[in-house]
PDB file of C-alpha atoms in Angstrom:
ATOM      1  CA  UNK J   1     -66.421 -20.954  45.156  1.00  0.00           C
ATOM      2  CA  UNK J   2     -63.611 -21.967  42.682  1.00  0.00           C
ATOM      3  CA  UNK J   3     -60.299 -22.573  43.262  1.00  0.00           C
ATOM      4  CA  UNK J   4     -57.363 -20.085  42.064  1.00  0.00           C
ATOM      5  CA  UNK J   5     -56.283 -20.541  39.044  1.00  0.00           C
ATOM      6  CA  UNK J   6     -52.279 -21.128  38.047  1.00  0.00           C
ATOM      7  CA  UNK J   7     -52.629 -18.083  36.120  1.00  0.00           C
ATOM      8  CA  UNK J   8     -53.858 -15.913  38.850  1.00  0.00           C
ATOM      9  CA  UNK J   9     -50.463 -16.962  41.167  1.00  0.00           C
ATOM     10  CA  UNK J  10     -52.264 -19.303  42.915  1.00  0.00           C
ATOM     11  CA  UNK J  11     -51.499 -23.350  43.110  1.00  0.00           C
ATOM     12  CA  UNK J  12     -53.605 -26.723  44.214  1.00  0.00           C
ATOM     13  CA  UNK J  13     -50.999 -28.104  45.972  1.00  0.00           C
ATOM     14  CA  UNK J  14     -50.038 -24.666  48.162  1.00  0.00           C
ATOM     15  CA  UNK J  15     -46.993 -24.347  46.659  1.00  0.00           C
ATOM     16  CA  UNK J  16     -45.521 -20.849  45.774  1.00  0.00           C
ATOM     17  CA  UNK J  17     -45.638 -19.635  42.554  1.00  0.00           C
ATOM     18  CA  UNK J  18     -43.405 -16.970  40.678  1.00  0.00           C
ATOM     19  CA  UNK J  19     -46.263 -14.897  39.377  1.00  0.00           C
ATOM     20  CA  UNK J  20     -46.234 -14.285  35.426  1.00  0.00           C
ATOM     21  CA  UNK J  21     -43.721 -17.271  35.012  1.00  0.00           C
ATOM     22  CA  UNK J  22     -45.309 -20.234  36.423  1.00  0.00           C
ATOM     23  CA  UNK J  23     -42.224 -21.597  38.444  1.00  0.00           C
ATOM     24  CA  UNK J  24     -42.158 -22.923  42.233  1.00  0.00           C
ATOM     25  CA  UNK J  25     -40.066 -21.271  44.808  1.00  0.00           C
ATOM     26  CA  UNK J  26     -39.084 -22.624  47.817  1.00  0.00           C
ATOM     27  CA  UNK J  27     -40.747 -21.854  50.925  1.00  0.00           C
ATOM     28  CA  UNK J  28     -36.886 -20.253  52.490  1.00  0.00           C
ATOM     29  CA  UNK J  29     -37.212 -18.048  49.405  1.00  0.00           C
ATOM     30  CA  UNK J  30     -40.465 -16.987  49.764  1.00  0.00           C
ATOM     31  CA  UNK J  31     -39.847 -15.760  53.388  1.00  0.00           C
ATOM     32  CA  UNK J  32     -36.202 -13.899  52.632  1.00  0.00           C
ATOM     33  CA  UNK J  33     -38.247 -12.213  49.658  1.00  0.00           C
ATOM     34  CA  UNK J  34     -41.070 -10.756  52.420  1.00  0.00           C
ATOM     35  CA  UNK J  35     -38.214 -10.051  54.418  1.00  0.00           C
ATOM     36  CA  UNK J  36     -36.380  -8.057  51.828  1.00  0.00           C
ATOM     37  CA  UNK J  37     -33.003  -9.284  51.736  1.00  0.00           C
ATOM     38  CA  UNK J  38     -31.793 -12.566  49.336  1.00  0.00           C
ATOM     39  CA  UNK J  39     -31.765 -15.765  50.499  1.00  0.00           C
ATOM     40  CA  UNK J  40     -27.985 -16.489  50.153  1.00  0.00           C
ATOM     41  CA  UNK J  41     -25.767 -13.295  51.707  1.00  0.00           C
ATOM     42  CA  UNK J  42     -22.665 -15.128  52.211  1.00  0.00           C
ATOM     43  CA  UNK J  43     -20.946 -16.385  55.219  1.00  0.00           C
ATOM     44  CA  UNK J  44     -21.122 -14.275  58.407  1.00  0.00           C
ATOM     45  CA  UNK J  45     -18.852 -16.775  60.820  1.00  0.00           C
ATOM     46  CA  UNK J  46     -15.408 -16.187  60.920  1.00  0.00           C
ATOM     47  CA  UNK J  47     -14.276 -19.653  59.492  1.00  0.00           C
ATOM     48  CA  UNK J  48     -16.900 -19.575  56.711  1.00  0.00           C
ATOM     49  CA  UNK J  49     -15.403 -15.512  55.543  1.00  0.00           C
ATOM     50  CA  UNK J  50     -11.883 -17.176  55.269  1.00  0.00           C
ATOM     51  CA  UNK J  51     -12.945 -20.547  53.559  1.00  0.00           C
ATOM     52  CA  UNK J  52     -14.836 -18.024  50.849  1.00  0.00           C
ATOM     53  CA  UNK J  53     -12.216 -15.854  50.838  1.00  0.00           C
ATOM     54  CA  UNK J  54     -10.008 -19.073  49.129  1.00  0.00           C
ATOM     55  CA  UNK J  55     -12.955 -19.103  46.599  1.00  0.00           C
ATOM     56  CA  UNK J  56     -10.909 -17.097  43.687  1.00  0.00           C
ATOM     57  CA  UNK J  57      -8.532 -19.603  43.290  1.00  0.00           C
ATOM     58  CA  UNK J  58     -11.139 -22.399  42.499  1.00  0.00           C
ATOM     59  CA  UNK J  59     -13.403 -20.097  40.648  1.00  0.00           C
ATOM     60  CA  UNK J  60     -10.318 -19.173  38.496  1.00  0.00           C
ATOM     61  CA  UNK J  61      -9.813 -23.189  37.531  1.00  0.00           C
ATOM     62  CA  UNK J  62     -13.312 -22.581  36.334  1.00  0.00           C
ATOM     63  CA  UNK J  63     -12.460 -20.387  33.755  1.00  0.00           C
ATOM     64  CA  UNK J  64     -12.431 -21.938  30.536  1.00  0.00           C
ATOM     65  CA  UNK J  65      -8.818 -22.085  29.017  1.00  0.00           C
ATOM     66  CA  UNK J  66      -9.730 -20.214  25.382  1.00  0.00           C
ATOM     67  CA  UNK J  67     -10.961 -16.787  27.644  1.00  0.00           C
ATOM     68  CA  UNK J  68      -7.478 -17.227  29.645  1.00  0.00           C
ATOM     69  CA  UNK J  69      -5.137 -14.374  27.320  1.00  0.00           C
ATOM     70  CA  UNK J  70      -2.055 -15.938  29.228  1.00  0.00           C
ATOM     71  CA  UNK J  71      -2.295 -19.510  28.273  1.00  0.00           C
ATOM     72  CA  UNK J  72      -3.179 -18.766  24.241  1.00  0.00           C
ATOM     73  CA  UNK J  73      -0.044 -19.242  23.243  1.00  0.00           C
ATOM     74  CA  UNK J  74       1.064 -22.497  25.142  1.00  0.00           C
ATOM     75  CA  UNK J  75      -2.286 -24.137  23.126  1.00  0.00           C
ATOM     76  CA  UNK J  76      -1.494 -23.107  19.931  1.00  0.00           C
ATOM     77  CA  UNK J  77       1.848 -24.563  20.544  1.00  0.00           C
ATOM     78  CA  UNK J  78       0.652 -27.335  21.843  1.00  0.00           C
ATOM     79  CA  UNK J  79      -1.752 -27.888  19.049  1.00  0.00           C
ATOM     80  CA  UNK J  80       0.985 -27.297  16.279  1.00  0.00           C
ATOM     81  CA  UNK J  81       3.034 -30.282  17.961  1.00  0.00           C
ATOM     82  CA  UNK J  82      -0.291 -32.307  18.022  1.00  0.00           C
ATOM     83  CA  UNK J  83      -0.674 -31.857  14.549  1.00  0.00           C
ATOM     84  CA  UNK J  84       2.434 -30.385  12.967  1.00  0.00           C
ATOM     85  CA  UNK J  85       1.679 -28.634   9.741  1.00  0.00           C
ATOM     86  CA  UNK J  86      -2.067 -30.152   9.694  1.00  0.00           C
ATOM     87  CA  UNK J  87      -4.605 -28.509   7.280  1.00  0.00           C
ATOM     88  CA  UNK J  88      -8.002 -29.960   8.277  1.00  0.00           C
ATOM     89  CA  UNK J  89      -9.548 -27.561   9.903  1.00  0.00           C
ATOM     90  CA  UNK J  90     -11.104 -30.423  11.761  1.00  0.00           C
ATOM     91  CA  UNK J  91      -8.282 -32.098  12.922  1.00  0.00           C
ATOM     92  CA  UNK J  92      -6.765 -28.435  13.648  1.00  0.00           C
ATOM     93  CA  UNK J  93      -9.443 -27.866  15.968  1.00  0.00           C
ATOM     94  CA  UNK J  94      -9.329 -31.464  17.985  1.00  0.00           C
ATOM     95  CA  UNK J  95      -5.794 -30.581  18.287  1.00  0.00           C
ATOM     96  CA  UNK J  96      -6.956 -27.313  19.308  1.00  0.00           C
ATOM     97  CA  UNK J  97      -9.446 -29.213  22.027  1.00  0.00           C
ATOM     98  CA  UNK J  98      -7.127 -31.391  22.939  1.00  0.00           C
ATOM     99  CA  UNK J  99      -4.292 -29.089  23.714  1.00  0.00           C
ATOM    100  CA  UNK J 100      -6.509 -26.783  25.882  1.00  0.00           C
ATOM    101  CA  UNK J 101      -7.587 -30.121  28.161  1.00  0.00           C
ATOM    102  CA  UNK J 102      -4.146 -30.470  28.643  1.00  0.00           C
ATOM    103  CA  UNK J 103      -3.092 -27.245  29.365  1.00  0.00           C
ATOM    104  CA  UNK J 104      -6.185 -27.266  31.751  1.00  0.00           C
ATOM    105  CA  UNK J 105      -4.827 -30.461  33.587  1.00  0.00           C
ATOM    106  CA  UNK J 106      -1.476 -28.773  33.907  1.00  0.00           C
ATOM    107  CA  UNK J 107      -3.332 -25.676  35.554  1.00  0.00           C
ATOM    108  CA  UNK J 108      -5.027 -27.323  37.888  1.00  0.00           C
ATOM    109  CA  UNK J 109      -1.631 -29.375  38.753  1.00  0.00           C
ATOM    110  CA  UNK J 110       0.205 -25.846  39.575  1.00  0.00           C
ATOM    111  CA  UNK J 111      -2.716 -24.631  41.995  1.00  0.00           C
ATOM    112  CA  UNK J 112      -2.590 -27.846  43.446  1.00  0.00           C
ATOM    113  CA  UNK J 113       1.091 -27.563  44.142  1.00  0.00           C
ATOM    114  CA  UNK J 114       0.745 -24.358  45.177  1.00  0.00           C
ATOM    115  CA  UNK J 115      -1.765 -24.810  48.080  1.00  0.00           C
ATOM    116  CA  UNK J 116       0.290 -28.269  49.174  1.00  0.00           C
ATOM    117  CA  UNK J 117       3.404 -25.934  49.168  1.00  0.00           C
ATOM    118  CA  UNK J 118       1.819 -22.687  51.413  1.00  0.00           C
ATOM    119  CA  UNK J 119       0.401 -25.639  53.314  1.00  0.00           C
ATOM    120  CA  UNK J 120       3.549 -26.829  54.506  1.00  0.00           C
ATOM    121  CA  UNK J 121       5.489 -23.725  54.504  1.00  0.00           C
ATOM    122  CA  UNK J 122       3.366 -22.802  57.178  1.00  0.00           C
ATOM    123  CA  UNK J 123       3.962 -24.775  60.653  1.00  0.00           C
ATOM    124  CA  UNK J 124       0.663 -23.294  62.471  1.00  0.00           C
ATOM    125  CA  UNK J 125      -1.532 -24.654  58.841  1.00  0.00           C
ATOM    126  CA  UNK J 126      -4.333 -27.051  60.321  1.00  0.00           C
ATOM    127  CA  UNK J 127      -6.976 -28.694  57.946  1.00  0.00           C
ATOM    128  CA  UNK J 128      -9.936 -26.809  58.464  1.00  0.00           C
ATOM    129  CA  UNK J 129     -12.621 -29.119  59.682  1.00  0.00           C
ATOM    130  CA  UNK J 130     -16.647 -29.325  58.942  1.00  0.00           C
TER     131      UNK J 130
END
């Protein structure tokens, strides 16, 4: 009798096997895949629906600022004070780079504000515990 070969889907060690690609899965995956639903289906308590519902506003940090239309024009600004009437097109674009981390800092600054100020505009706000 031999033993299965990696090729066939089958593994020495027992682990599963993506077949055609080669790659381990995890044993949870395995099971939610014979069970026909994804592993990861989002929160179903109450608390863990309104922590993900505050998920936009970090996911939106997350975007880089160069896809951000509103912010363009405060780094090109901010790149032109940087370096003011600069030709390089290297230095132009470490301006550029340079600009957009700082324009990132000061977005990140506002949200933080922002949740600090709902926070204690409302009396009944409690930090939510794990």
């Amino acid at each position: 009798m031999t033993a299965p070969s990696a090729a066939a889907g089958g593994s020495r060690s027992g682990a599963a096997v993506n077949a055609g690609t080669g790659a381990a899965i995890s044993k949870r995956m395995l099971r939610a895949n014979r069970l026909g639903k994804p592993a990861g289906t989002g929160p179903t308590s109450a608390a863990g629906k309104v922590r993900s519902a505050q998920n936009a506003r970090k996911h939106g940090l997350n975007v880089a600022v160069m896809y951000d239309p509103d912010v363009g024009a405060d780094v090109a600004f901010m790149a032109e004070e940087i370096a003011p009437g600069c030709q390089d097109p290297e230095l132009i674009g470490r301006a550029r780079r340079i600009a957009e981390a700082q324009v990132d800092l000061m977005r990140v600054a506002r949200a933080r504000r922002d949740i600090i100020s709902a926070a204690m505009a409302d009396p009944d706000d409690r930090p939510v515990t794990a």
